[in-house]
Amino acid sequence: MKNKIQGKSFLLNVLLNSSHGFDVGAAPEPETRGIWIRFVPRDKVTGIDGSTIVLLDTEGFYGEGATRSYDARVFALATLASSHLVYNTLRTLGDAQSVSALADLAKQAQVFNLQNWLHTGDAIADHLSTPMDVDPSLLLKTLDFPPLTWVVQGFDIGLLSSQTPMDHLQRYLAAHAHTGDRTLDTLFTQGIKCHTLRTPTDLNLLREVVGEDGLAADEELYPYLHPGYLSDVDQLRATIFGNLTAKGDFSGKELAGVLPLLVHYVNEDFPLNADRKLRDVLIDVVVDSAFSGGVQYFQLCMQTLPDKEKVLSSRRGKEVNIALAQVESAEGGARLSALASSAFTAEEIEQLLTSAERRAIDYCKQRCVGVPLAKSSPACEGQLGVKIARMKPRYREENDQRVREVLVLLGQGLRAAAEKEVDGLALPMRESDIQLRCNQAVKDSLQRYEALVGPHRGGRLYNEARVQMQTDIQNKCDKVYRINAEKISVILNRGKDGYRSAYEEAMTKEGCLSSPGSQAQAGSHELKRPCSTKKLTEISKTALAVARIALDKTVKEGGLLWLGTGDEQYDFQQYQCLQWTKQRLAEFQAQNDAKILAYCDHQAALLTIQYKEQVAKIAPFPDNDEVLTTKTDQLEKHYLNEYTALVKDYLPSTMVEDKKKELVRSIEELKLHLLRKNTALMRAYCYDPLMEAYKELRMQDCERSFDSMWRTRTFWSRKCLWPGPRYTFGFKYAAYIAARKQLDKAQAKSSGSGDGSSQGGVVLSSTTRNKVIQSWIEQDLAGHANVVFVNFSIVLAVIVGTLVTASWLFRGLMQAKSRMRPGNRSVRNSNGTYFGSPTHRDEVKREGYFGGLQQRTRRG
C-alpha cells in the first residue's frame, strides 16, 4: 500500500510470476478502488504452516475524492487482516514525508486506540462478563501489527557496497523518532525491512515489441521484464513468503466474535475512555451489529423470497401453474416464467414484506445474545421497524415494475396475434364486418389475457395493461379501417370513371349529338338533324342505365360484392354520379340547343334562298300588286309550312319560333322589295300619262331647285306663282288628281282599242295605280314641290303681312274718329281730370258718385 498509481497491483501480480491477476492500467489513472482480495492456489505457494495465502490489493492513499479518515480505515483493515504488510513507494529510498505519512495513518486508525485501551487493567478484568465471551488477550493478539516490508520500485541508483537499503531507511526512521513520535516503534514491533526493485523494463523497447495495443490488451508481459528486476522480485518473494504464517490461532467461532468488534471500531469514530467497561462497549457493538444484520437479513429475505413457493401454492393454485405453462410455451418463456414467479399481487407483496420484517426482527433479537431486553427491544423492534418501513416502498415499487413488465410481456403475444389477425383480413370488406372481427379479436385477447395473468386479475396494474392492450389492438383496427376505406375509395373512383366513360359513350353514340361546327362545315346536304328534347331525354335515360351497369360491374369486380343501394358509401357515390349526370346532361342540352339553333338558322337561310328564287320566277312581271301579293303569299305559306315541318320535333321552343319570325321578316322584306320593283317598273311603263299630268300641273315652268335659287339669288318664280292658289289644299293632292285623270284616260283609251299589252295601254288596279302615282310624286315631283312650296309661302307671307298692316291702320283711324265726335267731349273738373274720360269714369265707378254726377250735370 502507498500513494495512488505506484504499481501496487503490478507488484502483487509479479510476486506470483505473472502480469495478470489484479487489474493494471496502461494509462496514468488508478485502477484499484477499496480493497480487492485474491486467493493464491495452494499448488503455487503456501505459508510455512500450510495455510492458504490471500493477497489484499488496496486503494492507494491520497486518491481523488478520498479523505484522511477513509485512507486510515483502508490502512487499518489491511493491517488487521494481514500477516505481512508491504508498504510500496516509487524511486525514493526513504524520505521524511513517506515516514511521516505512515505514522499519521497509524495514529488516525481508531482501532489502534482500541489496542491501547485494551491494555488497561479495567478492560482485562472485565473480560469474564462480556456477552460474547471475547478474550481481551485474543483481541490484543488480533490487533498486533504484522511485519512491515518497505518496497521501493524503480530504484536504479547504485549504493555503496558497505551500505544496504535498510541502512538508508533506518536513518529516516531514527530521525522521525527523535521528533518524539514513537508510533512506528510502538506498532511495528515485529520489525521493518526494506527492499529495492529496479525498473521492470524499458517501456519504449516494450512498445516496439508488443506495440501500443499490446500494452493495453490482456497479454502476458512477464517474459518481457528485465532480468535484474526479476532477480530483485525473487529476493522480495523469499522475504515475504519465506516466514509467512497465519495471524493467530483462531477458530471460526472466535473470529466471528472478534470481527464485529473490529469492524465496528474501524467504521465508528467515538472516543474510548479508560473508565468505560468492555461489557458496555461490546453490548453497543452487538446491538449495532444486530441492527445492521437485521437490515441485511430483511434485504436478503426480499431478494431470495424463501417462502415464495408457499405463497404461490397457498394463494394462486392451479391457475398459476396453467399461466406459467402457457408462458413457458411462448417465445422467451423462461424469462417470462421467472418474471411471473417474481411478480406478486399487492396482497402477496404485503404478506412477504410482513413476513420478512418479522423474520428480520427475530434475527436481530437472536443476534443480541447476552444483551439485556431493555437495550435489544428498542433497536430490533423500534429502530429496525422504522428502517424497514422506509425500505418497503422501494420493494413495492420494484414489485409493481415487475408486475408491469410481466403484464406487458404476457400481453405481447396476445396483442401480436390479434394484430396479425386484423392485418390478415382480406380487404376490402364491409366496415361492419371489420368492426365485428376487431371486436372479436379484442374480446378473445382480453379473455386469454385475463386467464393468463392469474391472481393479478382485477388489480390496478392489470386494468392499466388491459386498457393499453385494448387501445393497441383498436389502433391497429383503426389503421385497417383507413386502409379499407382507401381501397374502397379507389374502387369507387374507378367505378365513377367507368360510369362517366359509359355515359359519354352512350350519349355520343347517337348521330344527332355530333358537333354543331362539324355539321355546319359538312354542307347543307350532309347536315344532320339534331335531337329533339324528348329524344335527348330518352337517350340520357338509356345512357344512365348503361352507366349504372358499368358502375356496378366495376364495384363487383373490385371485390365490393356487399356494396349496393342502402350502403352509405355506395349511395353517396351514386349521388355524386347523378349530380355529374345532371351537369353533363345540361351541357348536352346546351350543345343540342346550339345545334337546333344552327339547324333552324340553316334551314331558314335555305328556305329564304328558295323563296327568293321562286319569286324571281314569277310571271308576268310587272303586274298588279294584288296579283303579285297573292302569288308571294302562296309561296310564303308554302315555305313557312315547310319550315314548320322541318322543325316540328323541336316545338314548342322559343328559339325555333324566333327563327320562324326571322324567316317571316326575311320573306316580307323580299316581298316588299318585289313590290317596290314592280311599282318602279309600272311607273316607267306609265311614263306618257304621267308626263301629261306633269304638263297639266305646269311644272315645266317651275323646274327650279333650292340650289338654283341660291345660285341665282332668286327665291321665287312668277311663272310658278299663279298655280299656287290651285295647291291651297296640297300640292300632292293636286298632283294625284292630275295623274289619276291622265292614267284613267290612258286606261280608257287602251280598253277602247282592245289592246291589253303594256305597250298599247296600261291596265292598272286602283291599288297599283295609287302606288304608281305616289311613287311618281315622291321621286319625280319632289324638287318641283319644294319650289312651289317656297313660292306659295312667300306669296302667303306677303298677303298676311299686307292684311295685318291694313288692319292696324284701319283701327287707328277708327279710334281717332271716335274721339273727335261732339258727344264724346270731355269736361275738365276742378281737380284737373276731364269728365267723360276713361280715368274719370273709373273714379266715379270706384267712388260711387256716378249717379250724383249725372244729377248735377242734368241741373246744370
PDB file of N, CA and C in Angstrom, residues 498-510 535-551 577 581-582 585:
ATOM      1  N   GLY A 498     -65.538   4.796 -64.750  1.00  0.00           N
ATOM      2  CA  GLY A 498     -66.238   3.926 -65.704  1.00  0.00           C
ATOM      3  C   GLY A 498     -67.656   4.376 -65.971  1.00  0.00           C
ATOM      4  N   TYR A 499     -68.306   4.874 -64.949  1.00  0.00           N
ATOM      5  CA  TYR A 499     -69.671   5.410 -65.098  1.00  0.00           C
ATOM      6  C   TYR A 499     -69.669   6.564 -66.095  1.00  0.00           C
ATOM      7  N   ARG A 500     -68.743   7.470 -65.925  1.00  0.00           N
ATOM      8  CA  ARG A 500     -68.686   8.644 -66.807  1.00  0.00           C
ATOM      9  C   ARG A 500     -68.348   8.243 -68.240  1.00  0.00           C
ATOM     10  N   SER A 501     -67.367   7.334 -68.364  1.00  0.00           N
ATOM     11  CA  SER A 501     -66.993   6.908 -69.713  1.00  0.00           C
ATOM     12  C   SER A 501     -68.164   6.230 -70.417  1.00  0.00           C
ATOM     13  N   ALA A 502     -68.876   5.360 -69.697  1.00  0.00           N
ATOM     14  CA  ALA A 502     -70.021   4.665 -70.305  1.00  0.00           C
ATOM     15  C   ALA A 502     -71.121   5.652 -70.666  1.00  0.00           C
ATOM     16  N   TYR A 503     -71.353   6.618 -69.821  1.00  0.00           N
ATOM     17  CA  TYR A 503     -72.401   7.605 -70.103  1.00  0.00           C
ATOM     18  C   TYR A 503     -72.023   8.437 -71.331  1.00  0.00           C
ATOM     19  N   GLU A 504     -70.769   8.871 -71.373  1.00  0.00           N
ATOM     20  CA  GLU A 504     -70.316   9.676 -72.515  1.00  0.00           C
ATOM     21  C   GLU A 504     -70.423   8.863 -73.806  1.00  0.00           C
ATOM     22  N   GLU A 505     -69.984   7.624 -73.742  1.00  0.00           N
ATOM     23  CA  GLU A 505     -70.024   6.792 -74.944  1.00  0.00           C
ATOM     24  C   GLU A 505     -71.458   6.559 -75.411  1.00  0.00           C
ATOM     25  N   ALA A 506     -72.360   6.301 -74.462  1.00  0.00           N
ATOM     26  CA  ALA A 506     -73.757   6.068 -74.831  1.00  0.00           C
ATOM     27  C   ALA A 506     -74.412   7.330 -75.380  1.00  0.00           C
ATOM     28  N   MET A 507     -74.040   8.484 -74.850  1.00  0.00           N
ATOM     29  CA  MET A 507     -74.646   9.734 -75.308  1.00  0.00           C
ATOM     30  C   MET A 507     -74.132  10.131 -76.688  1.00  0.00           C
ATOM     31  N   THR A 508     -72.852   9.942 -76.932  1.00  0.00           N
ATOM     32  CA  THR A 508     -72.265  10.363 -78.203  1.00  0.00           C
ATOM     33  C   THR A 508     -72.453   9.315 -79.304  1.00  0.00           C
ATOM     34  N   LYS A 509     -72.995   8.156 -78.950  1.00  0.00           N
ATOM     35  CA  LYS A 509     -73.217   7.136 -79.961  1.00  0.00           C
ATOM     36  C   LYS A 509     -74.272   7.587 -80.970  1.00  0.00           C
ATOM     37  N   GLU A 510     -75.253   8.369 -80.512  1.00  0.00           N
ATOM     38  CA  GLU A 510     -76.295   8.870 -81.396  1.00  0.00           C
ATOM     39  C   GLU A 510     -75.725   9.965 -82.288  1.00  0.00           C
ATOM     40  N   LYS A 535     -86.257  13.091 -77.442  1.00  0.00           N
ATOM     41  CA  LYS A 535     -85.298  12.057 -77.795  1.00  0.00           C
ATOM     42  C   LYS A 535     -84.037  12.166 -76.944  1.00  0.00           C
ATOM     43  N   LEU A 536     -83.608  13.402 -76.681  1.00  0.00           N
ATOM     44  CA  LEU A 536     -82.430  13.588 -75.844  1.00  0.00           C
ATOM     45  C   LEU A 536     -82.676  13.041 -74.440  1.00  0.00           C
ATOM     46  N   THR A 537     -83.869  13.243 -73.928  1.00  0.00           N
ATOM     47  CA  THR A 537     -84.208  12.693 -72.603  1.00  0.00           C
ATOM     48  C   THR A 537     -84.172  11.171 -72.626  1.00  0.00           C
ATOM     49  N   GLU A 538     -84.699  10.577 -73.688  1.00  0.00           N
ATOM     50  CA  GLU A 538     -84.680   9.111 -73.797  1.00  0.00           C
ATOM     51  C   GLU A 538     -83.256   8.590 -73.904  1.00  0.00           C
ATOM     52  N   ILE A 539     -82.435   9.273 -74.694  1.00  0.00           N
ATOM     53  CA  ILE A 539     -81.029   8.862 -74.826  1.00  0.00           C
ATOM     54  C   ILE A 539     -80.327   8.955 -73.471  1.00  0.00           C
ATOM     55  N   SER A 540     -80.616  10.044 -72.720  1.00  0.00           N
ATOM     56  CA  SER A 540     -79.998  10.217 -71.408  1.00  0.00           C
ATOM     57  C   SER A 540     -80.418   9.105 -70.458  1.00  0.00           C
ATOM     58  N   LYS A 541     -81.688   8.707 -70.500  1.00  0.00           N
ATOM     59  CA  LYS A 541     -82.141   7.620 -69.639  1.00  0.00           C
ATOM     60  C   LYS A 541     -81.429   6.310 -69.984  1.00  0.00           C
ATOM     61  N   THR A 542     -81.310   6.054 -71.286  1.00  0.00           N
ATOM     62  CA  THR A 542     -80.599   4.836 -71.705  1.00  0.00           C
ATOM     63  C   THR A 542     -79.127   4.882 -71.286  1.00  0.00           C
ATOM     64  N   ALA A 543     -78.482   6.040 -71.498  1.00  0.00           N
ATOM     65  CA  ALA A 543     -77.073   6.180 -71.113  1.00  0.00           C
ATOM     66  C   ALA A 543     -76.904   6.061 -69.605  1.00  0.00           C
ATOM     67  N   LEU A 544     -77.882   6.584 -68.843  1.00  0.00           N
ATOM     68  CA  LEU A 544     -77.816   6.486 -67.391  1.00  0.00           C
ATOM     69  C   LEU A 544     -77.882   5.030 -66.937  1.00  0.00           C
ATOM     70  N   ALA A 545     -78.758   4.258 -67.568  1.00  0.00           N
ATOM     71  CA  ALA A 545     -78.847   2.832 -67.227  1.00  0.00           C
ATOM     72  C   ALA A 545     -77.545   2.111 -67.565  1.00  0.00           C
ATOM     73  N   VAL A 546     -76.953   2.422 -68.727  1.00  0.00           N
ATOM     74  CA  VAL A 546     -75.680   1.798 -69.122  1.00  0.00           C
ATOM     75  C   VAL A 546     -74.573   2.189 -68.137  1.00  0.00           C
ATOM     76  N   ALA A 547     -74.563   3.464 -67.734  1.00  0.00           N
ATOM     77  CA  ALA A 547     -73.529   3.932 -66.811  1.00  0.00           C
ATOM     78  C   ALA A 547     -73.663   3.258 -65.450  1.00  0.00           C
ATOM     79  N   ARG A 548     -74.883   3.074 -64.978  1.00  0.00           N
ATOM     80  CA  ARG A 548     -75.073   2.399 -63.691  1.00  0.00           C
ATOM     81  C   ARG A 548     -74.616   0.943 -63.761  1.00  0.00           C
ATOM     82  N   ILE A 549     -74.888   0.310 -64.883  1.00  0.00           N
ATOM     83  CA  ILE A 549     -74.412  -1.076 -65.048  1.00  0.00           C
ATOM     84  C   ILE A 549     -72.887  -1.111 -65.007  1.00  0.00           C
ATOM     85  N   ALA A 550     -72.246  -0.139 -65.680  1.00  0.00           N
ATOM     86  CA  ALA A 550     -70.780  -0.090 -65.671  1.00  0.00           C
ATOM     87  C   ALA A 550     -70.253   0.159 -64.256  1.00  0.00           C
ATOM     88  N   LEU A 551     -70.923   1.040 -63.504  1.00  0.00           N
ATOM     89  CA  LEU A 551     -70.510   1.304 -62.125  1.00  0.00           C
ATOM     90  C   LEU A 551     -70.633   0.049 -61.275  1.00  0.00           C
ATOM     91  N   CYS A 577     -72.496  10.668 -58.822  1.00  0.00           N
ATOM     92  CA  CYS A 577     -72.646  10.345 -60.243  1.00  0.00           C
ATOM     93  C   CYS A 577     -73.895  11.004 -60.826  1.00  0.00           C
ATOM     94  N   THR A 581     -74.178  13.607 -63.758  1.00  0.00           N
ATOM     95  CA  THR A 581     -75.035  13.318 -64.913  1.00  0.00           C
ATOM     96  C   THR A 581     -75.930  14.511 -65.222  1.00  0.00           C
ATOM     97  N   LYS A 582     -76.493  15.126 -64.190  1.00  0.00           N
ATOM     98  CA  LYS A 582     -77.327  16.306 -64.407  1.00  0.00           C
ATOM     99  C   LYS A 582     -76.527  17.427 -65.047  1.00  0.00           C
ATOM    100  N   LEU A 585     -75.750  16.362 -68.593  1.00  0.00           N
ATOM    101  CA  LEU A 585     -76.950  16.424 -69.424  1.00  0.00           C
ATOM    102  C   LEU A 585     -77.281  17.869 -69.778  1.00  0.00           C
TER     103      LEU A 585
END
